[in-house]
Phi, psi and omega in degrees: 000037191295285187288334187269006187304320182249043191254185179294134177274162178248138177276123186229166177273181187292340182265008184292152178286357178281350179283143178297152185280335184295153183297140182254142179291142180297146179292153181293145178262113186259130179280120177221358174268134184248133183265350181263158182278163180295318180299321180296320180288327180290325181296337181293339180253019187299330181259011181249150178294344176295338181295337182270356180268125180301148181299328179298322179290317177300321180297317179296323178294316183294334179294341181275349185277153173284169179298319179300317179294321179297321178296320179292317181295325182298336182271000182286308181199171184294321181298313179298323178297315180296318181290318182294342180265003184292144180300327182299335179277314191275337183290346178273356189251002181215173179286106186291350177292345180265010184300126174245119192286353175276355180240156175283163179294330177294318178295319179297319179299314181295322176296320179297316178294324178296316178295322176297319179297318178297315181295323178301318179293318180297319181294327178295336182281350180285125175263130178299123180286332182244137170258171179296121177248100189267111177221157170227119187236162177292156180299119180284168175271113186278137179290159180251133181291146178304142186255014181293159179296135183232145177291143181221136178247115180293125184224130175048241183270008181257118186248351176213161185297139187290338179279358184276353184218146177287330180263168177297139178272357179241161177245135178254152180281350182257139174284088189295317185303305183291320181297318180298317180293320178293324180295313179296321177297319178300313182293326176296316178296317183292334181297336178292336181253008188302314182297319180290314186287346179272001174286137187304311181300321181288321177302318180295321176295321179297318179294320178297316179295321178297316180299316180294319178297318180294326175296321176296318178300318183290332184269001180236154178301155184294340180275357177277124183273110174249134188254118176281147171285169186293326178294322177293320180298323180293319176294321178300322179300315178301320181290316182297327183282009174230075191305317181296315178295318182298315180296314182297317180293318180298314180295323181288318187267328188236358176069004174200161178278121179280117182282164185210151171205141175280343185264152183235142180283168181298320179293317180295331176301317182290333184264356191298313182300314179293321179297325178293317177299319178296321178296318178302311182295319181294317180296313182292324178291322183283319188248353178068022180229154181293136179269301180192149178288133177284147177291151185304327185273005182288335182276351181266134180282135177259141174286162181298322181292320177297320182294324179289323181289325184287133181289124180266137180291155182268356186258160189268343185272172183251124180228013180287326177225159183243150178284143177265130184251153174272145178271359179271143180287138178286136182286323186257030182293136177212122178265106183278355185267168182275343177277166182244171177299323181293331175300318180294317181299312181294323178296326177290337178275351186301320184298318178299315180294322179296316179299318181294321177297315181296321177297314180298322180295319178296319179296322181294321181285316186273338183076011180253146174261144185244154180290126183283348186269355178263160187280139181242130175244137175292127182286115177237031175289179186301311180295316180297320180295323177299316181293318179297317180293324177295320177297318179293322177299317178296322178298315178296321178298315179295325177295325178286322183283326181235075182296156184282083175267334175203181185292352182266352189268315193281140176264109181291153184270170170266175176298325179298315177295324179303326181304313181282323178299313178300322179294321179297322183283359179294338179240090191301323181289318177292323178298316179298316180296317179297316182298314181295321181289320188264323186254329182104349177201164179281118180283110182280149181236116180233092186292163174057056179290145177268086183237134181295153187300319182293323176293319180298319181297317179296317179297318180298311181298318182293315181291326177298318180295318179299316182294314183295323178295324184280321191237001178059039176205157175284139183295328183291333180244012184301325183289355178257000181266134172276141173243099189225163181261358180209164185280081175205144179271158174286147177247133179285000000 
């Protein structure tokens, strides 16, 4: 599972070979059919003031309760049980695209949670194939792609062969160069907290904080600047890297797609410190809990000249101070999103695997082995970015030419392509617009697929052949090939 370890997942049916072979525990059987009559259940509250409250009002009240509270309320009396089992309550708590009309929404919710639990367990069984391999090496001599005439089929937004130009032949709505550098910097910063943030109690707090922050975003106009802390941003990253899931969850929970960008405008740079203080106050006022400690110099007023001299960061999240977490498990924890805790853990490990892949690719091209004890940085200089973007452009072209109609069609990316793909997905609305304009559909990204090794090997060999036939290079080292019109290398 080498190159495909962090790749696009395939949507399969229950009989697919992507399912693990080990025996699976049966799904829970949820009681939702009631044998008693409505009048009988109503009579149970005849001496309670609840008997005077219309059922429509009770239903609206019950919709505000957590799953834990609904379970407790259901045991009070038959009427509460009947109301707590209504579809209007449960359909807001799960991915409605999985609705099976022969089941109640409560049953669908429990099945959905059961499948999430299974995937969480399956993801924990994945052993990272790559550890951090830290090296710093001299600039290698990059090979040049063959310049012979090639057949080209114009598809969707691609009008000329991708090997005909050193630069991308398409335009993206996202500033890929700057976004990619900010993304890698974010992951480098987060790696310092990786051991702490991967603890189960802390992960649950991070997901809760992310949900609350997103509710604040959804309840305010898009021009209001709210600043996420770095832990919230890391959970947001896991959500963003699953576009189909992100859209479905946003529409279900917030009634609109919450847009995102790692980059900040010049005006927002000047307002960021104040916006963070406002976010702290708004969060604490809304939820009655501490958001994040303000940095010591936040209470001091800066003069305009000092503010201009001080270098302002280009990113939107807050990393001057960190949130303090409790090591105790939350009693009322509920993850309303479709991703799991293990998804976040594996996504935090992605940078290490990416570095190891990039190191291996350099070794393959240069024929040199590098010292594992030295520090390695992913090259995001001008020349490297051109090569990475060209590889991603080829990936999008292949996605347009071979759409995902079945498991045999789609060409999965490498970690090198993933760098630009992840950067593109930082702005979900622009990513969606670019995909539809250039590819014809939204290219979904589902990391950490559960695919058996023999199936993975066949897929890998087939996609490698398709790529090499189209672009005259191996997909694993494609990001190291120059595509130029004359014999000269790019200079960073």
